[in-house]
Every structure is written in structure tokens, then in C-alpha cells.
PDB file of C-alpha atoms in Angstrom:
ATOM      1  CA  MET G   1       9.216 -15.924   0.275  1.00  0.00           C
ATOM      2  CA  LYS G   2      11.060 -18.167  -2.180  1.00  0.00           C
ATOM      3  CA  GLN G   3      13.399 -16.586  -4.699  1.00  0.00           C
ATOM      4  CA  ARG G   4      11.262 -17.594  -7.691  1.00  0.00           C
ATOM      5  CA  GLU G   5       8.243 -15.911  -6.066  1.00  0.00           C
ATOM      6  CA  MET G   6      10.263 -12.751  -5.431  1.00  0.00           C
ATOM      7  CA  ASP G   7      11.414 -12.714  -9.041  1.00  0.00           C
ATOM      8  CA  LYS G   8       7.818 -13.048 -10.292  1.00  0.00           C
ATOM      9  CA  LEU G   9       6.591 -10.302  -7.989  1.00  0.00           C
ATOM     10  CA  ILE G  10       9.313  -7.860  -9.040  1.00  0.00           C
ATOM     11  CA  LYS G  11       8.641  -8.670 -12.720  1.00  0.00           C
ATOM     12  CA  HIS G  12       4.925  -8.026 -12.102  1.00  0.00           C
ATOM     13  CA  PHE G  13       5.456  -4.549 -10.693  1.00  0.00           C
ATOM     14  CA  ASP G  14       8.186  -3.712 -13.189  1.00  0.00           C
ATOM     15  CA  GLN G  15       5.638  -4.427 -15.917  1.00  0.00           C
ATOM     16  CA  TYR G  16       2.739  -2.425 -14.499  1.00  0.00           C
ATOM     17  CA  PHE G  17       4.763   0.531 -13.197  1.00  0.00           C
ATOM     18  CA  GLU G  18       6.642   0.540 -16.520  1.00  0.00           C
ATOM     19  CA  GLN G  19      10.063   0.771 -14.895  1.00  0.00           C
ATOM     20  CA  SER G  20      12.744  -1.579 -13.598  1.00  0.00           C
ATOM     21  CA  ASP G  21      14.688   0.517 -11.108  1.00  0.00           C
ATOM     22  CA  CYS G  22      13.377  -0.749  -7.788  1.00  0.00           C
ATOM     23  CA  LEU G  23      15.511  -0.679  -4.672  1.00  0.00           C
ATOM     24  CA  VAL G  24      14.943  -3.433  -2.106  1.00  0.00           C
ATOM     25  CA  LEU G  25      14.566  -2.180   1.477  1.00  0.00           C
ATOM     26  CA  HIS G  26      15.227  -4.974   3.966  1.00  0.00           C
ATOM     27  CA  PRO G  27      13.715  -5.183   7.464  1.00  0.00           C
ATOM     28  CA  ILE G  28      15.795  -3.690  10.271  1.00  0.00           C
ATOM     29  CA  VAL G  29      14.678  -6.444  12.646  1.00  0.00           C
ATOM     30  CA  ASP G  30      13.698  -9.870  11.311  1.00  0.00           C
ATOM     31  CA  ASP G  31      11.265 -11.610  13.656  1.00  0.00           C
ATOM     32  CA  GLY G  32      10.762 -14.554  11.335  1.00  0.00           C
ATOM     33  CA  TYR G  33       7.956 -12.984   9.274  1.00  0.00           C
ATOM     34  CA  HIS G  34      10.288 -11.439   6.726  1.00  0.00           C
ATOM     35  CA  ILE G  35       8.858  -8.614   4.592  1.00  0.00           C
ATOM     36  CA  ASP G  36      11.019  -6.602   2.216  1.00  0.00           C
ATOM     37  CA  VAL G  37       9.797  -3.406   0.559  1.00  0.00           C
ATOM     38  CA  LEU G  38      10.394  -2.530  -3.088  1.00  0.00           C
ATOM     39  CA  LEU G  39      10.932   1.179  -3.665  1.00  0.00           C
ATOM     40  CA  TYR G  40      10.257   2.586  -7.142  1.00  0.00           C
ATOM     41  CA  LYS G  41      11.092   6.187  -8.030  1.00  0.00           C
ATOM     42  CA  PRO G  42       8.623   8.588  -9.676  1.00  0.00           C
ATOM     43  CA  ASN G  43       8.632   8.178 -13.455  1.00  0.00           C
ATOM     44  CA  GLY G  44       6.929   9.793 -16.432  1.00  0.00           C
ATOM     45  CA  LYS G  45       3.989   7.392 -16.380  1.00  0.00           C
ATOM     46  CA  TYR G  46       3.390   7.489 -12.631  1.00  0.00           C
ATOM     47  CA  PRO G  47       5.053  10.614 -11.145  1.00  0.00           C
ATOM     48  CA  PHE G  48       5.067   9.522  -7.516  1.00  0.00           C
ATOM     49  CA  TRP G  49       6.976   7.063  -5.345  1.00  0.00           C
ATOM     50  CA  LYS G  50       5.769   3.461  -5.293  1.00  0.00           C
ATOM     51  CA  LEU G  51       6.440   1.171  -2.321  1.00  0.00           C
ATOM     52  CA  VAL G  52       5.461  -2.487  -2.451  1.00  0.00           C
ATOM     53  CA  THR G  53       5.711  -5.249   0.144  1.00  0.00           C
ATOM     54  CA  MET G  54       7.432  -8.479  -0.796  1.00  0.00           C
ATOM     55  CA  GLY G  55       6.697 -11.264   1.653  1.00  0.00           C
ATOM     56  CA  ALA G  56       3.346 -10.318   3.198  1.00  0.00           C
ATOM     57  CA  SER G  57       1.778 -13.056   1.059  1.00  0.00           C
ATOM     58  CA  ASP G  58       3.686 -15.702   3.013  1.00  0.00           C
ATOM     59  CA  TYR G  59       0.704 -15.470   5.362  1.00  0.00           C
ATOM     60  CA  LYS G  60      -2.372 -17.323   4.080  1.00  0.00           C
ATOM     61  CA  MET G  61      -5.396 -15.485   5.428  1.00  0.00           C
ATOM     62  CA  PRO G  62      -8.499 -17.330   6.633  1.00  0.00           C
ATOM     63  CA  PRO G  63     -11.026 -17.821   3.808  1.00  0.00           C
ATOM     64  CA  VAL G  64     -14.047 -15.521   3.556  1.00  0.00           C
ATOM     65  CA  ALA G  65     -16.956 -15.417   1.113  1.00  0.00           C
ATOM     66  CA  ASN G  66     -16.330 -13.528  -2.147  1.00  0.00           C
ATOM     67  CA  SER G  67     -12.672 -13.021  -1.263  1.00  0.00           C
ATOM     68  CA  ILE G  68     -10.295 -11.585  -3.867  1.00  0.00           C
ATOM     69  CA  SER G  69      -7.503 -13.813  -2.550  1.00  0.00           C
ATOM     70  CA  GLN G  70      -6.185 -15.446   0.599  1.00  0.00           C
ATOM     71  CA  TYR G  71      -2.805 -13.819  -0.081  1.00  0.00           C
ATOM     72  CA  ASN G  72      -2.055 -10.091  -0.131  1.00  0.00           C
ATOM     73  CA  GLU G  73       0.829  -7.828  -0.991  1.00  0.00           C
ATOM     74  CA  TYR G  74       0.456  -4.115  -0.330  1.00  0.00           C
ATOM     75  CA  ILE G  75       1.248  -0.983  -2.349  1.00  0.00           C
ATOM     76  CA  MET G  76       1.675   2.595  -1.136  1.00  0.00           C
ATOM     77  CA  PHE G  77       1.859   5.586  -3.462  1.00  0.00           C
ATOM     78  CA  VAL G  78       3.751   8.541  -1.956  1.00  0.00           C
ATOM     79  CA  ASP G  79       3.728  12.149  -3.118  1.00  0.00           C
ATOM     80  CA  GLU G  80       6.795  12.919  -5.241  1.00  0.00           C
ATOM     81  CA  SER G  81       7.586  15.954  -3.058  1.00  0.00           C
ATOM     82  CA  GLU G  82       8.706  13.553  -0.324  1.00  0.00           C
ATOM     83  CA  ASP G  83      12.425  12.778  -0.603  1.00  0.00           C
ATOM     84  CA  LEU G  84      12.537   9.005  -0.317  1.00  0.00           C
ATOM     85  CA  ASN G  85      16.179   9.100  -1.344  1.00  0.00           C
ATOM     86  CA  ASP G  86      16.639  10.159   2.270  1.00  0.00           C
ATOM     87  CA  LYS G  87      16.973   6.906   4.232  1.00  0.00           C
ATOM     88  CA  GLU G  88      15.221   8.279   7.324  1.00  0.00           C
ATOM     89  CA  ILE G  89      12.185   9.429   5.349  1.00  0.00           C
ATOM     90  CA  ALA G  90      12.075   6.222   3.314  1.00  0.00           C
ATOM     91  CA  ASN G  91      12.256   4.183   6.528  1.00  0.00           C
ATOM     92  CA  TRP G  92       9.252   6.067   7.988  1.00  0.00           C
ATOM     93  CA  TYR G  93       7.098   5.020   5.041  1.00  0.00           C
ATOM     94  CA  ARG G  94       8.568   1.520   5.010  1.00  0.00           C
ATOM     95  CA  CYS G  95       7.686   1.039   8.684  1.00  0.00           C
ATOM     96  CA  LYS G  96       4.115   2.256   8.147  1.00  0.00           C
ATOM     97  CA  LEU G  97       3.630  -0.027   5.160  1.00  0.00           C
ATOM     98  CA  VAL G  98       5.065  -3.074   6.939  1.00  0.00           C
ATOM     99  CA  MET G  99       2.924  -2.374  10.014  1.00  0.00           C
ATOM    100  CA  ILE G 100      -0.166  -2.385   7.779  1.00  0.00           C
ATOM    101  CA  ALA G 101       1.024  -5.462   5.881  1.00  0.00           C
ATOM    102  CA  THR G 102       1.507  -7.495   9.078  1.00  0.00           C
ATOM    103  CA  PHE G 103      -1.900  -6.621  10.557  1.00  0.00           C
ATOM    104  CA  ALA G 104      -3.669  -9.655   9.077  1.00  0.00           C
ATOM    105  CA  HIS G 105      -0.924 -12.020  10.250  1.00  0.00           C
ATOM    106  CA  TYR G 106      -0.692 -10.778  13.823  1.00  0.00           C
ATOM    107  CA  ASN G 107      -4.469 -10.580  14.211  1.00  0.00           C
ATOM    108  CA  GLN G 108      -5.136 -13.846  12.343  1.00  0.00           C
ATOM    109  CA  THR G 109      -7.729 -12.124  10.184  1.00  0.00           C
ATOM    110  CA  HIS G 110      -8.596 -11.360   6.565  1.00  0.00           C
ATOM    111  CA  ILE G 111      -7.870  -7.963   4.985  1.00  0.00           C
ATOM    112  CA  THR G 112      -9.268  -6.864   1.641  1.00  0.00           C
ATOM    113  CA  TYR G 113     -10.618  -3.878  -0.311  1.00  0.00           C
ATOM    114  CA  GLY G 114     -12.667  -1.412   1.747  1.00  0.00           C
ATOM    115  CA  HIS G 115     -11.202  -2.432   5.093  1.00  0.00           C
ATOM    116  CA  SER G 116      -9.578   0.106   7.402  1.00  0.00           C
ATOM    117  CA  PHE G 117      -7.908   0.108  10.784  1.00  0.00           C
ATOM    118  CA  GLU G 118      -6.323   2.607  13.135  1.00  0.00           C
ATOM    119  CA  TRP G 119      -3.499   2.493  15.650  1.00  0.00           C
ATOM    120  CA  GLU G 120      -2.276   4.234  18.777  1.00  0.00           C
ATOM    121  CA  ASN G 121       0.110   7.066  18.017  1.00  0.00           C
ATOM    122  CA  ASP G 122       2.190   8.636  20.785  1.00  0.00           C
ATOM    123  CA  ASP G 123       4.179  10.855  18.407  1.00  0.00           C
ATOM    124  CA  SER G 124       2.618  14.330  18.311  1.00  0.00           C
ATOM    125  CA  ASP G 125       4.493  15.074  15.066  1.00  0.00           C
ATOM    126  CA  ASP G 126       2.948  12.065  13.310  1.00  0.00           C
ATOM    127  CA  GLU G 127      -0.598  12.850  12.205  1.00  0.00           C
ATOM    128  CA  MET G 128      -1.196   9.533  10.431  1.00  0.00           C
ATOM    129  CA  ILE G 129      -3.289   7.277  12.634  1.00  0.00           C
ATOM    130  CA  ALA G 130      -5.084   4.916  10.249  1.00  0.00           C
ATOM    131  CA  ALA G 131      -5.026   3.184   6.878  1.00  0.00           C
ATOM    132  CA  PHE G 132      -7.612   2.422   4.219  1.00  0.00           C
ATOM    133  CA  ILE G 133      -7.300  -0.541   1.851  1.00  0.00           C
ATOM    134  CA  GLU G 134      -8.031   0.393  -1.750  1.00  0.00           C
ATOM    135  CA  PHE G 135      -7.620  -0.922  -5.283  1.00  0.00           C
ATOM    136  CA  PRO G 136      -4.622   0.667  -7.078  1.00  0.00           C
ATOM    137  CA  GLN G 137      -6.967   2.492  -9.450  1.00  0.00           C
ATOM    138  CA  VAL G 138      -4.371   4.957 -10.709  1.00  0.00           C
ATOM    139  CA  VAL G 139      -2.591   2.157 -12.596  1.00  0.00           C
ATOM    140  CA  GLU G 140      -4.294   1.964 -15.988  1.00  0.00           C
ATOM    141  CA  ASN G 141      -4.001  -1.796 -16.459  1.00  0.00           C
ATOM    142  CA  VAL G 142      -6.213  -3.640 -13.956  1.00  0.00           C
ATOM    143  CA  GLY G 143      -3.915  -6.644 -14.312  1.00  0.00           C
ATOM    144  CA  ILE G 144      -1.804  -5.138 -11.536  1.00  0.00           C
ATOM    145  CA  LEU G 145      -4.408  -6.341  -9.018  1.00  0.00           C
ATOM    146  CA  ARG G 146      -3.456 -10.016  -9.320  1.00  0.00           C
ATOM    147  CA  CYS G 147      -0.036 -11.633  -9.462  1.00  0.00           C
ATOM    148  CA  LYS G 148       0.247 -15.403  -9.960  1.00  0.00           C
ATOM    149  CA  LEU G 149       3.188 -16.665  -7.921  1.00  0.00           C
ATOM    150  CA  GLY G 150       2.473 -20.377  -8.276  1.00  0.00           C
ATOM    151  CA  MET G 151      -0.025 -22.954  -9.449  1.00  0.00           C
ATOM    152  CA  PHE G 152      -2.099 -22.554  -6.289  1.00  0.00           C
ATOM    153  CA  LYS G 153      -1.073 -19.064  -5.199  1.00  0.00           C
ATOM    154  CA  THR G 154      -2.422 -15.848  -6.721  1.00  0.00           C
ATOM    155  CA  VAL G 155      -1.719 -12.695  -4.755  1.00  0.00           C
ATOM    156  CA  ALA G 156      -3.991  -9.649  -4.514  1.00  0.00           C
ATOM    157  CA  CYS G 157      -1.971  -6.429  -4.825  1.00  0.00           C
ATOM    158  CA  LEU G 158      -3.890  -3.861  -2.786  1.00  0.00           C
ATOM    159  CA  GLN G 159      -3.191  -0.184  -2.166  1.00  0.00           C
ATOM    160  CA  THR G 160      -2.866   1.254   1.327  1.00  0.00           C
ATOM    161  CA  VAL G 161      -3.631   4.929   1.960  1.00  0.00           C
ATOM    162  CA  LEU G 162      -2.457   6.590   5.175  1.00  0.00           C
ATOM    163  CA  LEU G 163      -5.142   8.663   6.915  1.00  0.00           C
ATOM    164  CA  ASN G 164      -5.065  11.462   9.458  1.00  0.00           C
ATOM    165  CA  LYS G 165      -7.895  12.073  11.940  1.00  0.00           C
ATOM    166  CA  ASN G 166      -9.908  14.284   9.594  1.00  0.00           C
ATOM    167  CA  GLU G 167      -9.757  11.663   6.848  1.00  0.00           C
ATOM    168  CA  LEU G 168     -10.630   8.863   9.254  1.00  0.00           C
ATOM    169  CA  ASP G 169     -13.611  10.888  10.455  1.00  0.00           C
ATOM    170  CA  LEU G 170     -14.689  11.381   6.838  1.00  0.00           C
ATOM    171  CA  LEU G 171     -14.391   7.650   6.153  1.00  0.00           C
ATOM    172  CA  THR G 172     -16.499   6.891   9.225  1.00  0.00           C
ATOM    173  CA  LYS G 173     -19.109   9.423   8.136  1.00  0.00           C
ATOM    174  CA  ILE G 174     -19.536   8.483   4.462  1.00  0.00           C
ATOM    175  CA  GLY G 175     -18.495   4.804   4.397  1.00  0.00           C
ATOM    176  CA  PRO G 176     -15.863   2.925   2.354  1.00  0.00           C
ATOM    177  CA  GLU G 177     -17.551   3.081  -1.063  1.00  0.00           C
ATOM    178  CA  ALA G 178     -17.982   6.859  -1.003  1.00  0.00           C
ATOM    179  CA  PHE G 179     -14.524   7.265   0.525  1.00  0.00           C
ATOM    180  CA  SER G 180     -13.036   5.343  -2.401  1.00  0.00           C
ATOM    181  CA  GLU G 181     -14.721   7.867  -4.708  1.00  0.00           C
ATOM    182  CA  TYR G 182     -13.194  10.655  -2.606  1.00  0.00           C
ATOM    183  CA  LEU G 183      -9.725   9.138  -3.092  1.00  0.00           C
ATOM    184  CA  TYR G 184     -10.280   8.640  -6.812  1.00  0.00           C
ATOM    185  CA  PRO G 185     -12.867  11.185  -8.063  1.00  0.00           C
ATOM    186  CA  GLU G 186     -13.847  10.688 -11.697  1.00  0.00           C
ATOM    187  CA  GLU G 187     -14.293  14.297 -12.814  1.00  0.00           C
ATOM    188  CA  ASP G 188     -11.381  16.335 -11.423  1.00  0.00           C
ATOM    189  CA  ASP G 189      -7.941  14.723 -11.474  1.00  0.00           C
ATOM    190  CA  LYS G 190      -6.506  17.616  -9.467  1.00  0.00           C
ATOM    191  CA  LYS G 191      -8.529  16.552  -6.454  1.00  0.00           C
ATOM    192  CA  GLN G 192      -7.284  12.982  -6.250  1.00  0.00           C
ATOM    193  CA  HIS G 193      -6.346  12.068  -2.680  1.00  0.00           C
ATOM    194  CA  PHE G 194      -4.869   8.590  -3.155  1.00  0.00           C
ATOM    195  CA  LEU G 195      -1.275   9.632  -2.374  1.00  0.00           C
ATOM    196  CA  SER G 196       0.161   9.136   1.100  1.00  0.00           C
ATOM    197  CA  GLU G 197       2.068  11.901   2.861  1.00  0.00           C
ATOM    198  CA  LYS G 198       3.777  12.112   6.236  1.00  0.00           C
ATOM    199  CA  ARG G 199       1.967  15.384   6.869  1.00  0.00           C
ATOM    200  CA  ARG G 200      -1.060  16.138   4.744  1.00  0.00           C
ATOM    201  CA  SER G 201      -0.427  19.161   2.530  1.00  0.00           C
ATOM    202  CA  GLU G 202      -4.121  19.703   1.768  1.00  0.00           C
ATOM    203  CA  LYS G 203      -6.168  20.379   4.885  1.00  0.00           C
ATOM    204  CA  PHE G 204      -9.921  20.134   5.323  1.00  0.00           C
TER     205      PHE G 204
END
């Protein structure tokens, strides 16, 4: 990603998260598809961690009908109880987000709202086995969804939500539209499930 595009992307998220304190997490291994992650701390407006990819949109996805964009960057909201000041914990979330963000590139496919995918997990201590692609509905201004990086390049900024087996089973059972309502219920804010956690604190 060119420097001017990085500057525009950071300015975009600074504006919509209403803070300008992001830390840039660089990839441990650079295989040529370079994706950094912006880490924003919990603040008064949005009291949870915000992680954002910077570079996923270097991949132009194949066109599909009614597509939001051919370019994506990805957001993950993490429960504030997780200590992302700890480098090991922050790296766990960074790796999950980058794995999700590179899926379209390595599979030469198109990813957008309502899509989900799962992965093999050999770590018995890691209960997260899938991800759901959502709109970042918790951010009040819908302008966060699109970031114009150039005359011919507008990026869709989509949320990723980590899922355990129970949540994946629920998604399979009720479908993406109803699952989105489960993540962001309209009536009871206390039951919102849009935050990602390494181990889910609320069990079924």
C-alpha cells in the first residue's frame, strides 16, 4: 500500500473512532502481501479495542453482482477486558485478523457482508474456529463503511467476528441475516455479541 493510501486510511479510522492514538503492528513475516494492523485502544465513545487491517485492499477481488467494493479492509472489535497492551495477546488477535484478511487473496475469491468461513484448529486451547463478515454497525456514522483511497479505489471497511463452534452452529442454523441480528440486537444493548474474544465469556 502506498504511503498516501495509508495516510488516508488512518485518517478515516481516526475520524470514525474519534481518536488518533493508533499503534501500527507490522507483520512478523512478510511474504510479499504486506498487511499491517492498526490497534486503537478503548475510548469513551467506543469502549473496546479496535483492530484494522492496512494493506488487505492491495488485492483487487474478482467482480460480483451488487458488490459493495472490489477492495476490502477488515475491522475487529475486541472486548476491553482483553489486555492488548500485552504483545502476545495482541499478536494472537493480529494473526487471526490477518488470516481472515488474506482469505480472499489466497483463494482468489470475493468476500463481502454475510460471508463466513472456518479453518482447521489443532490448538485445543483455541476455541475460535470461524469468522463472520459483518457491517461495523456499532459505529454510529455509516460513513465508516467506505473509504476513498484514490480516484478509482474505494475500500469497503467490513467487520470480522470470531466464532466458536456453538456460534458457527447457530449461524448455520439461522442463516446470515438472522445471525447479524443476533450480533446486533435492536432491543437489548446488553446482549450484543459483536465483540471478539479469545475465549467466549458468555456460553450458550
